[in-house]
Coordinates of N, CA and C in Angstrom, one line a residue:
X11 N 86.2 90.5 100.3 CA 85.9 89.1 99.9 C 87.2 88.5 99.5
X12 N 87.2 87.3 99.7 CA 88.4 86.5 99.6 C 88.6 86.1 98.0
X13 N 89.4 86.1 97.5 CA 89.3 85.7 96.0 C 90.8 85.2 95.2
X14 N 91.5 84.4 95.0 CA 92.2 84.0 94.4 C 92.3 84.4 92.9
X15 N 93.2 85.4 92.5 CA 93.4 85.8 90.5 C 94.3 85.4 90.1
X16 N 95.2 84.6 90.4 CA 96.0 84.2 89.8 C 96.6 82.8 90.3
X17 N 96.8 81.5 90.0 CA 96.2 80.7 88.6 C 94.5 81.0 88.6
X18 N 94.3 80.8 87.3 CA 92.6 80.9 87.0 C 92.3 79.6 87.5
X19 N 91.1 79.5 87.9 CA 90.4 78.0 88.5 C 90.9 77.3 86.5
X20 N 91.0 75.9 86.7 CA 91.3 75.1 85.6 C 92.6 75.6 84.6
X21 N 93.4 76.4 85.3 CA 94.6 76.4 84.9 C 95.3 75.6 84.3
X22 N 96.1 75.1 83.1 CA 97.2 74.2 83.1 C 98.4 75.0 83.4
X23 N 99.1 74.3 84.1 CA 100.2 75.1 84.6 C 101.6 73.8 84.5
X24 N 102.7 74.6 84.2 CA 103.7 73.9 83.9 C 104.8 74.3 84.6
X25 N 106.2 74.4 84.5 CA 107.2 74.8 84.6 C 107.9 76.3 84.1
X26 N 107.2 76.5 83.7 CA 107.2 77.8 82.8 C 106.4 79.0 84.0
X27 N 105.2 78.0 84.4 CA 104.7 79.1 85.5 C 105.4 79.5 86.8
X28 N 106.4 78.2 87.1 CA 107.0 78.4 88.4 C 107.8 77.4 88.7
X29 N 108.4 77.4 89.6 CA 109.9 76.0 90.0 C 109.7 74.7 90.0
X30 N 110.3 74.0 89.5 CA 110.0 72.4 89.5 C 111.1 71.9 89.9
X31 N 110.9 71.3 91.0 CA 111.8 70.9 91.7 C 111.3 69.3 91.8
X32 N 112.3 68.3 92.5 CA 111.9 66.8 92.8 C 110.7 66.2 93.4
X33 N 109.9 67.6 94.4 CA 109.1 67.5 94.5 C 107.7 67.8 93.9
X34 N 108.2 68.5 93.4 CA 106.9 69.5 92.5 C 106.8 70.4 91.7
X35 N 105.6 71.1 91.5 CA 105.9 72.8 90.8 C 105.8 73.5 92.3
X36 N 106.6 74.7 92.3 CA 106.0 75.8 93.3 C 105.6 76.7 92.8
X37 N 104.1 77.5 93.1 CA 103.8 78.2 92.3 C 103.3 79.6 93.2
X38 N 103.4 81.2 92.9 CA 103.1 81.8 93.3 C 101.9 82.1 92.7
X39 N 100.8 81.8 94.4 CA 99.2 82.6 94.0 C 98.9 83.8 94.8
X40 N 98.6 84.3 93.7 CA 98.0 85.9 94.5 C 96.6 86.0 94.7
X41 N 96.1 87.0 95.0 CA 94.4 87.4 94.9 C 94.2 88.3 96.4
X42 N 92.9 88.4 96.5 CA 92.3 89.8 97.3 C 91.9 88.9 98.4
X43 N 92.1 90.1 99.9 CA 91.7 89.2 100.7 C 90.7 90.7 101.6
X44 N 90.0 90.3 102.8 CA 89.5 90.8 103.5 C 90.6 91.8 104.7
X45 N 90.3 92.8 105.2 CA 91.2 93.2 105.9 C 91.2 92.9 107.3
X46 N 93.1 92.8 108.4 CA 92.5 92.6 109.0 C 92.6 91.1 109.9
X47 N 93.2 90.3 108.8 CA 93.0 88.7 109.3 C 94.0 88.1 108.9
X48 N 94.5 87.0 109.0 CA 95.1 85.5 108.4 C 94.4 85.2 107.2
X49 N 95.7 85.0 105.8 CA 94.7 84.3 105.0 C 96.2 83.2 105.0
X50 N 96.0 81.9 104.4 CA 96.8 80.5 104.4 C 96.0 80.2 103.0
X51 N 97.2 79.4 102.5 CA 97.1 79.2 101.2 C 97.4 77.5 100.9
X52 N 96.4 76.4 100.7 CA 97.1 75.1 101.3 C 97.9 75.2 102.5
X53 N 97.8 76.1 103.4 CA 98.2 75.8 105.1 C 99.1 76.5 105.0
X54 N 99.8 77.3 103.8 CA 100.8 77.9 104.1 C 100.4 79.5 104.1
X55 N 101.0 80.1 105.1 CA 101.0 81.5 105.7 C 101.1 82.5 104.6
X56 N 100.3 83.1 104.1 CA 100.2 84.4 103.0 C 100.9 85.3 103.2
X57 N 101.4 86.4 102.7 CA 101.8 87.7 102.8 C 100.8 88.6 102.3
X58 N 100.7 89.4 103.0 CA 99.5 90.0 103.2 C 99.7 91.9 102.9
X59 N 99.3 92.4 101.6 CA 99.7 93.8 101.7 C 98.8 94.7 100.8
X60 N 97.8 95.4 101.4 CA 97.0 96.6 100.8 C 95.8 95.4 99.9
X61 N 95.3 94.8 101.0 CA 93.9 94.1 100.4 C 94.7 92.6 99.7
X62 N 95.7 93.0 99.5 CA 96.3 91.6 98.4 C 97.0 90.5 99.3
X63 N 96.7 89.5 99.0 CA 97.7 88.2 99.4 C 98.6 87.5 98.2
X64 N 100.2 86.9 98.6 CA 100.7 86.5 97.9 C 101.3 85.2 98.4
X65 N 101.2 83.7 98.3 CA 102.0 82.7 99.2 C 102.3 81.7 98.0
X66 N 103.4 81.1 98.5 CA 104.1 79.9 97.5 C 103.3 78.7 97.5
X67 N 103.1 78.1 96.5 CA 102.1 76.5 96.9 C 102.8 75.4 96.1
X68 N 103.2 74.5 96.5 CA 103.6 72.9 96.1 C 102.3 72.4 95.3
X69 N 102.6 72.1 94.0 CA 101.5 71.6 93.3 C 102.2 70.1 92.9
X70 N 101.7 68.9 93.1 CA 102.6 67.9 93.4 C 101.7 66.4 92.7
X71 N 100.4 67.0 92.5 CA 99.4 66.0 91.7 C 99.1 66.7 90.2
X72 N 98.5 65.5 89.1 CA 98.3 66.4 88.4 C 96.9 66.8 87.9
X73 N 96.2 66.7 89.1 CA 94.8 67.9 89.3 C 95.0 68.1 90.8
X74 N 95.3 69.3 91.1 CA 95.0 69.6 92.3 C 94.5 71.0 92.8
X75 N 93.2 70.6 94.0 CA 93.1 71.8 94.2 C 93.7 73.0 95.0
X76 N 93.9 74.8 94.7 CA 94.4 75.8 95.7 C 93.7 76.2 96.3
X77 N 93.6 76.2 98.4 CA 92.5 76.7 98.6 C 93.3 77.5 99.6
X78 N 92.5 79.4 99.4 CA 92.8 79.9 100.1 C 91.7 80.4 101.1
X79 N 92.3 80.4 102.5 CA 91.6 80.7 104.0 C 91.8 81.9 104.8
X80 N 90.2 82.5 104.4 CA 90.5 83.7 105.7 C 90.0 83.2 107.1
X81 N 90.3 83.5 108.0 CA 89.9 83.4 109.0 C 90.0 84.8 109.9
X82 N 89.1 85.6 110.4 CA 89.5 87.0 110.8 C 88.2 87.5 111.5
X83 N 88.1 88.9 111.3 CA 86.7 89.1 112.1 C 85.9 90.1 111.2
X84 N 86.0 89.3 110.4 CA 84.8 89.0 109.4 C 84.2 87.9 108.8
X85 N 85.0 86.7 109.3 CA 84.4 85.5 109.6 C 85.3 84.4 109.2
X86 N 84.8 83.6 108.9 CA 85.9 82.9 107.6 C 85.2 82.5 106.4
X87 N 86.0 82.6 105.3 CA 86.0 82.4 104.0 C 87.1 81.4 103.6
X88 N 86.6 81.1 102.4 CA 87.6 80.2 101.6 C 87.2 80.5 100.0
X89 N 88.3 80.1 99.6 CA 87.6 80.3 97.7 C 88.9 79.2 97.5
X90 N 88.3 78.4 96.6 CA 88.9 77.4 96.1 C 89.2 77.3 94.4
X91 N 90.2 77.0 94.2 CA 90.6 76.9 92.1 C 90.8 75.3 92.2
X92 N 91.2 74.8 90.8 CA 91.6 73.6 90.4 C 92.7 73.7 89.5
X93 N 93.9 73.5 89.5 CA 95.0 73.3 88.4 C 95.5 72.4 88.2
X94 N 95.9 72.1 86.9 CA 96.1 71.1 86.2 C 97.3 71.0 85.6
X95 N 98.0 70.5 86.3 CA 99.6 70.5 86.0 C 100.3 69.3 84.8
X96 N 100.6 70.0 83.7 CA 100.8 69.4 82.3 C 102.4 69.0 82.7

């Protein structure tokens, strides 16, 4: 099952969690995925190793949501968080 653990859904997240650059925060999210497939993280391409995913995300509003996508042959999934960038 697809699952995002790290930011927690309703996170505040800051600069402290990850790079703030002109554009944004970038932040690294992890969590479990299905084996087997593509997972994308806001559109960007995961890394994918022993059940776990790990991909960089631009957090650039300050509620926004992280959604990560399996797509594989087990179907597709998605699990969605909300973080709140202080």
């Amino acid at each position: 099952m697809l699952h995002i653990e790290d930011p927690i859904h309703g996170a505040v997240v800051n600069r402290r969690w990850g790079t703030q650059d002109d554009e944004g925060l970038r932040l690294t999210v992890t969590g479990t995925a299905p084996p087997r497939g593509p997972v994308t993280v806001n559109g960007v391409p995961a890394r994918l190793a022993s059940g776990r995913f790990t991909a960089e995300v631009l957090v650039s509003q300050s509620e926004q949501d992280i959604v990560a996508t399996y797509d594989g042959p087990f179907g597709r999934q998605e699990h969605a968080i909300r973080v709140v960038w202080d």
